[in-house]
């Protein structure tokens, strides 16, 4: 049980760091415009070394930002509850912290997947038609890796919950 929780905490910790990096950095997409290489993230776009804030409130950026922030919060709260389950903190007897942490990690994964789906769909349909020379960049890829890690965190915690709820009978029949 503890090995599953330890693996879940490790995946969640790395996933949360990757979520922060992915959300905060400006390399979700790179493209060439007017002979200059440009890159953009969720908060800013950069042209030849100068970065500018996105001043337009475009729905897909707002949705992607919101889903990424919700994912960060769910993952962070899941890590806190997961640590409390790991150290057997027992202030809430009727509240199974292992199960709650697993559910929060799955919720975090769903939010990341929603953010990535919104961003991917709009980017491919808009920039794919407008610019010929564009690509997704490392911040975007980091978001996908974070989705996988938060999913495996949920799996690990659900396995730990299952082992705790259904212990094996080691006595002979």
PDB file of C-alpha atoms in Angstrom:
ATOM      1  CA  UNK A   1       0.000   0.000   0.000  1.00  0.00           C
ATOM      2  CA  UNK A   2       2.774   2.443   0.896  1.00  0.00           C
ATOM      3  CA  UNK A   3       4.667   1.740  -2.308  1.00  0.00           C
ATOM      4  CA  UNK A   4       1.558   2.667  -4.318  1.00  0.00           C
ATOM      5  CA  UNK A   5       1.094   5.851  -2.301  1.00  0.00           C
ATOM      6  CA  UNK A   6       4.793   6.700  -2.636  1.00  0.00           C
ATOM      7  CA  UNK A   7       4.630   6.186  -6.395  1.00  0.00           C
ATOM      8  CA  UNK A   8       1.455   8.248  -6.550  1.00  0.00           C
ATOM      9  CA  UNK A   9       3.018  11.081  -4.558  1.00  0.00           C
ATOM     10  CA  UNK A  10       6.116  11.031  -6.755  1.00  0.00           C
ATOM     11  CA  UNK A  11       4.063  11.152  -9.976  1.00  0.00           C
ATOM     12  CA  UNK A  12       1.790  13.848  -8.547  1.00  0.00           C
ATOM     13  CA  UNK A  13       4.715  15.965  -7.345  1.00  0.00           C
ATOM     14  CA  UNK A  14       6.472  15.816 -10.708  1.00  0.00           C
ATOM     15  CA  UNK A  15       3.142  16.301 -12.498  1.00  0.00           C
ATOM     16  CA  UNK A  16       2.342  19.383 -10.425  1.00  0.00           C
ATOM     17  CA  UNK A  17       5.750  20.897 -11.171  1.00  0.00           C
ATOM     18  CA  UNK A  18       5.217  20.221 -14.879  1.00  0.00           C
ATOM     19  CA  UNK A  19       1.751  21.795 -14.698  1.00  0.00           C
ATOM     20  CA  UNK A  20       3.253  24.940 -13.192  1.00  0.00           C
ATOM     21  CA  UNK A  21       6.003  25.067 -15.821  1.00  0.00           C
ATOM     22  CA  UNK A  22       3.591  24.398 -18.666  1.00  0.00           C
ATOM     23  CA  UNK A  23       1.082  26.999 -17.509  1.00  0.00           C
ATOM     24  CA  UNK A  24       3.645  29.721 -16.808  1.00  0.00           C
ATOM     25  CA  UNK A  25       5.959  29.468 -19.811  1.00  0.00           C
ATOM     26  CA  UNK A  26       5.621  31.018 -23.260  1.00  0.00           C
ATOM     27  CA  UNK A  27       6.427  28.090 -25.522  1.00  0.00           C
ATOM     28  CA  UNK A  28       3.107  26.441 -26.267  1.00  0.00           C
ATOM     29  CA  UNK A  29       3.495  27.185 -29.956  1.00  0.00           C
ATOM     30  CA  UNK A  30       6.214  28.463 -32.277  1.00  0.00           C
ATOM     31  CA  UNK A  31       5.674  29.892 -35.747  1.00  0.00           C
ATOM     32  CA  UNK A  32       7.236  32.100 -38.374  1.00  0.00           C
ATOM     33  CA  UNK A  33       5.541  35.402 -39.183  1.00  0.00           C
ATOM     34  CA  UNK A  34       6.944  38.146 -41.461  1.00  0.00           C
ATOM     35  CA  UNK A  35      10.346  36.489 -41.478  1.00  0.00           C
ATOM     36  CA  UNK A  36      10.592  36.377 -37.663  1.00  0.00           C
ATOM     37  CA  UNK A  37      10.268  33.401 -35.388  1.00  0.00           C
ATOM     38  CA  UNK A  38       7.570  33.904 -32.776  1.00  0.00           C
ATOM     39  CA  UNK A  39       6.419  31.859 -29.815  1.00  0.00           C
ATOM     40  CA  UNK A  40       3.440  32.152 -27.543  1.00  0.00           C
ATOM     41  CA  UNK A  41       2.093  30.765 -24.340  1.00  0.00           C
ATOM     42  CA  UNK A  42      -1.117  31.172 -22.419  1.00  0.00           C
ATOM     43  CA  UNK A  43      -0.188  34.587 -21.029  1.00  0.00           C
ATOM     44  CA  UNK A  44       2.253  36.188 -23.489  1.00  0.00           C
ATOM     45  CA  UNK A  45       3.569  36.075 -27.032  1.00  0.00           C
ATOM     46  CA  UNK A  46       7.131  36.887 -28.006  1.00  0.00           C
ATOM     47  CA  UNK A  47       8.560  38.365 -31.208  1.00  0.00           C
ATOM     48  CA  UNK A  48      12.349  38.615 -31.732  1.00  0.00           C
ATOM     49  CA  UNK A  49      13.177  38.662 -28.040  1.00  0.00           C
ATOM     50  CA  UNK A  50      10.426  41.029 -26.885  1.00  0.00           C
ATOM     51  CA  UNK A  51       7.406  39.617 -25.109  1.00  0.00           C
ATOM     52  CA  UNK A  52       3.943  41.155 -24.885  1.00  0.00           C
ATOM     53  CA  UNK A  53       0.910  40.222 -22.833  1.00  0.00           C
ATOM     54  CA  UNK A  54      -2.127  38.838 -24.557  1.00  0.00           C
ATOM     55  CA  UNK A  55      -4.443  41.829 -24.331  1.00  0.00           C
ATOM     56  CA  UNK A  56      -7.363  40.194 -26.091  1.00  0.00           C
ATOM     57  CA  UNK A  57      -9.707  38.080 -24.030  1.00  0.00           C
ATOM     58  CA  UNK A  58     -10.001  35.223 -26.479  1.00  0.00           C
ATOM     59  CA  UNK A  59     -12.249  32.430 -25.254  1.00  0.00           C
ATOM     60  CA  UNK A  60      -9.928  29.522 -25.978  1.00  0.00           C
ATOM     61  CA  UNK A  61      -7.020  31.137 -24.104  1.00  0.00           C
ATOM     62  CA  UNK A  62      -9.299  31.901 -21.167  1.00  0.00           C
ATOM     63  CA  UNK A  63     -10.675  28.355 -21.166  1.00  0.00           C
ATOM     64  CA  UNK A  64      -7.219  26.806 -21.413  1.00  0.00           C
ATOM     65  CA  UNK A  65      -5.907  29.031 -18.618  1.00  0.00           C
ATOM     66  CA  UNK A  66      -8.884  28.245 -16.386  1.00  0.00           C
ATOM     67  CA  UNK A  67      -8.613  24.482 -16.918  1.00  0.00           C
ATOM     68  CA  UNK A  68      -4.852  24.536 -16.270  1.00  0.00           C
ATOM     69  CA  UNK A  69      -5.281  26.529 -13.059  1.00  0.00           C
ATOM     70  CA  UNK A  70      -8.077  24.221 -11.876  1.00  0.00           C
ATOM     71  CA  UNK A  71      -5.840  21.254 -12.659  1.00  0.00           C
ATOM     72  CA  UNK A  72      -3.028  22.777 -10.608  1.00  0.00           C
ATOM     73  CA  UNK A  73      -5.343  23.343  -7.659  1.00  0.00           C
ATOM     74  CA  UNK A  74      -6.820  19.831  -7.798  1.00  0.00           C
ATOM     75  CA  UNK A  75      -3.372  18.268  -8.031  1.00  0.00           C
ATOM     76  CA  UNK A  76      -1.986  20.393  -5.189  1.00  0.00           C
ATOM     77  CA  UNK A  77      -4.906  19.591  -2.876  1.00  0.00           C
ATOM     78  CA  UNK A  78      -4.575  15.928  -3.878  1.00  0.00           C
ATOM     79  CA  UNK A  79      -0.899  16.006  -2.888  1.00  0.00           C
ATOM     80  CA  UNK A  80      -1.743  17.504   0.521  1.00  0.00           C
ATOM     81  CA  UNK A  81      -4.450  14.896   1.161  1.00  0.00           C
ATOM     82  CA  UNK A  82      -2.164  12.170  -0.208  1.00  0.00           C
ATOM     83  CA  UNK A  83       0.583  13.140   2.226  1.00  0.00           C
ATOM     84  CA  UNK A  84      -1.925  13.106   5.098  1.00  0.00           C
ATOM     85  CA  UNK A  85      -3.021   9.609   4.042  1.00  0.00           C
ATOM     86  CA  UNK A  86       0.600   8.495   3.800  1.00  0.00           C
ATOM     87  CA  UNK A  87       1.422   9.614   7.354  1.00  0.00           C
ATOM     88  CA  UNK A  88      -1.917   8.372   8.758  1.00  0.00           C
ATOM     89  CA  UNK A  89      -3.117  11.773   9.923  1.00  0.00           C
ATOM     90  CA  UNK A  90      -6.475  10.905  11.471  1.00  0.00           C
ATOM     91  CA  UNK A  91      -8.449  14.052  12.131  1.00  0.00           C
ATOM     92  CA  UNK A  92     -11.206  12.871   9.780  1.00  0.00           C
ATOM     93  CA  UNK A  93     -12.093   9.282  10.616  1.00  0.00           C
ATOM     94  CA  UNK A  94     -15.032   8.973   8.202  1.00  0.00           C
ATOM     95  CA  UNK A  95     -13.114  10.524   5.326  1.00  0.00           C
ATOM     96  CA  UNK A  96     -10.893   8.152   3.348  1.00  0.00           C
ATOM     97  CA  UNK A  97      -7.964  10.305   2.335  1.00  0.00           C
ATOM     98  CA  UNK A  98      -6.460   7.710  -0.018  1.00  0.00           C
ATOM     99  CA  UNK A  99      -9.639   7.565  -2.093  1.00  0.00           C
ATOM    100  CA  UNK A 100     -10.050  11.362  -2.028  1.00  0.00           C
ATOM    101  CA  UNK A 101      -6.464  11.915  -3.216  1.00  0.00           C
ATOM    102  CA  UNK A 102      -6.966   9.455  -6.080  1.00  0.00           C
ATOM    103  CA  UNK A 103     -10.177  11.184  -7.152  1.00  0.00           C
ATOM    104  CA  UNK A 104      -8.483  14.607  -7.030  1.00  0.00           C
ATOM    105  CA  UNK A 105      -5.647  13.333  -9.221  1.00  0.00           C
ATOM    106  CA  UNK A 106      -8.176  12.025 -11.753  1.00  0.00           C
ATOM    107  CA  UNK A 107     -10.004  15.381 -11.658  1.00  0.00           C
ATOM    108  CA  UNK A 108      -6.678  17.137 -12.245  1.00  0.00           C
ATOM    109  CA  UNK A 109      -6.041  14.861 -15.222  1.00  0.00           C
ATOM    110  CA  UNK A 110      -9.478  15.614 -16.664  1.00  0.00           C
ATOM    111  CA  UNK A 111      -8.875  19.364 -16.362  1.00  0.00           C
ATOM    112  CA  UNK A 112      -5.499  19.071 -18.111  1.00  0.00           C
ATOM    113  CA  UNK A 113      -7.056  16.987 -20.878  1.00  0.00           C
ATOM    114  CA  UNK A 114      -9.791  19.582 -21.341  1.00  0.00           C
ATOM    115  CA  UNK A 115      -7.221  22.394 -21.503  1.00  0.00           C
ATOM    116  CA  UNK A 116      -5.104  20.510 -24.017  1.00  0.00           C
ATOM    117  CA  UNK A 117      -8.127  19.579 -26.147  1.00  0.00           C
ATOM    118  CA  UNK A 118      -9.371  23.169 -26.309  1.00  0.00           C
ATOM    119  CA  UNK A 119      -5.942  24.547 -27.152  1.00  0.00           C
ATOM    120  CA  UNK A 120      -5.170  21.818 -29.693  1.00  0.00           C
ATOM    121  CA  UNK A 121      -8.488  22.131 -31.484  1.00  0.00           C
ATOM    122  CA  UNK A 122      -8.377  25.883 -31.900  1.00  0.00           C
ATOM    123  CA  UNK A 123      -4.668  26.016 -32.689  1.00  0.00           C
ATOM    124  CA  UNK A 124      -4.828  23.361 -35.397  1.00  0.00           C
ATOM    125  CA  UNK A 125      -7.921  24.881 -36.992  1.00  0.00           C
ATOM    126  CA  UNK A 126      -6.766  28.508 -36.801  1.00  0.00           C
ATOM    127  CA  UNK A 127      -2.967  28.573 -36.978  1.00  0.00           C
ATOM    128  CA  UNK A 128      -2.735  25.464 -39.126  1.00  0.00           C
ATOM    129  CA  UNK A 129      -4.624  27.280 -41.873  1.00  0.00           C
ATOM    130  CA  UNK A 130      -3.059  30.697 -41.329  1.00  0.00           C
ATOM    131  CA  UNK A 131       0.632  29.832 -40.962  1.00  0.00           C
ATOM    132  CA  UNK A 132       2.399  27.137 -42.889  1.00  0.00           C
ATOM    133  CA  UNK A 133       5.445  26.921 -40.676  1.00  0.00           C
ATOM    134  CA  UNK A 134       4.246  26.355 -37.107  1.00  0.00           C
ATOM    135  CA  UNK A 135       4.577  23.688 -34.425  1.00  0.00           C
ATOM    136  CA  UNK A 136       3.638  22.924 -30.882  1.00  0.00           C
ATOM    137  CA  UNK A 137       6.530  23.536 -28.522  1.00  0.00           C
ATOM    138  CA  UNK A 138       7.885  22.229 -25.236  1.00  0.00           C
ATOM    139  CA  UNK A 139       5.435  23.946 -22.853  1.00  0.00           C
ATOM    140  CA  UNK A 140       2.582  22.247 -24.689  1.00  0.00           C
ATOM    141  CA  UNK A 141       4.336  18.860 -24.578  1.00  0.00           C
ATOM    142  CA  UNK A 142       5.014  19.367 -20.861  1.00  0.00           C
ATOM    143  CA  UNK A 143       1.263  19.770 -20.347  1.00  0.00           C
ATOM    144  CA  UNK A 144       0.625  16.388 -21.984  1.00  0.00           C
ATOM    145  CA  UNK A 145       3.299  14.733 -19.832  1.00  0.00           C
ATOM    146  CA  UNK A 146       1.670  16.267 -16.734  1.00  0.00           C
ATOM    147  CA  UNK A 147      -1.681  14.779 -17.817  1.00  0.00           C
ATOM    148  CA  UNK A 148      -0.128  11.311 -17.986  1.00  0.00           C
ATOM    149  CA  UNK A 149       1.559  11.722 -14.590  1.00  0.00           C
ATOM    150  CA  UNK A 150      -1.599  12.930 -12.848  1.00  0.00           C
ATOM    151  CA  UNK A 151      -3.493   9.992 -14.373  1.00  0.00           C
ATOM    152  CA  UNK A 152      -0.933   7.517 -13.020  1.00  0.00           C
ATOM    153  CA  UNK A 153      -1.056   9.264  -9.634  1.00  0.00           C
ATOM    154  CA  UNK A 154      -4.777   8.562  -9.548  1.00  0.00           C
ATOM    155  CA  UNK A 155      -4.180   4.930 -10.546  1.00  0.00           C
ATOM    156  CA  UNK A 156      -1.559   4.474  -7.813  1.00  0.00           C
ATOM    157  CA  UNK A 157      -3.797   5.962  -5.141  1.00  0.00           C
ATOM    158  CA  UNK A 158      -6.787   3.889  -6.231  1.00  0.00           C
ATOM    159  CA  UNK A 159      -4.613   0.765  -6.029  1.00  0.00           C
ATOM    160  CA  UNK A 160      -3.523   1.797  -2.526  1.00  0.00           C
ATOM    161  CA  UNK A 161      -7.153   2.385  -1.564  1.00  0.00           C
ATOM    162  CA  UNK A 162      -8.135  -1.013  -2.941  1.00  0.00           C
ATOM    163  CA  UNK A 163      -5.358  -2.740  -1.000  1.00  0.00           C
ATOM    164  CA  UNK A 164      -6.391  -0.936   2.182  1.00  0.00           C
ATOM    165  CA  UNK A 165     -10.108  -1.689   1.780  1.00  0.00           C
ATOM    166  CA  UNK A 166      -9.699  -5.311   0.690  1.00  0.00           C
ATOM    167  CA  UNK A 167      -6.760  -6.786   2.612  1.00  0.00           C
ATOM    168  CA  UNK A 168      -5.759 -10.315   1.670  1.00  0.00           C
ATOM    169  CA  UNK A 169      -6.677 -13.094   3.996  1.00  0.00           C
ATOM    170  CA  UNK A 170      -3.368 -14.740   4.911  1.00  0.00           C
ATOM    171  CA  UNK A 171      -4.787 -17.298   7.336  1.00  0.00           C
ATOM    172  CA  UNK A 172      -5.188 -20.887   6.079  1.00  0.00           C
ATOM    173  CA  UNK A 173      -8.723 -22.104   5.415  1.00  0.00           C
TER     174      UNK A 173
END
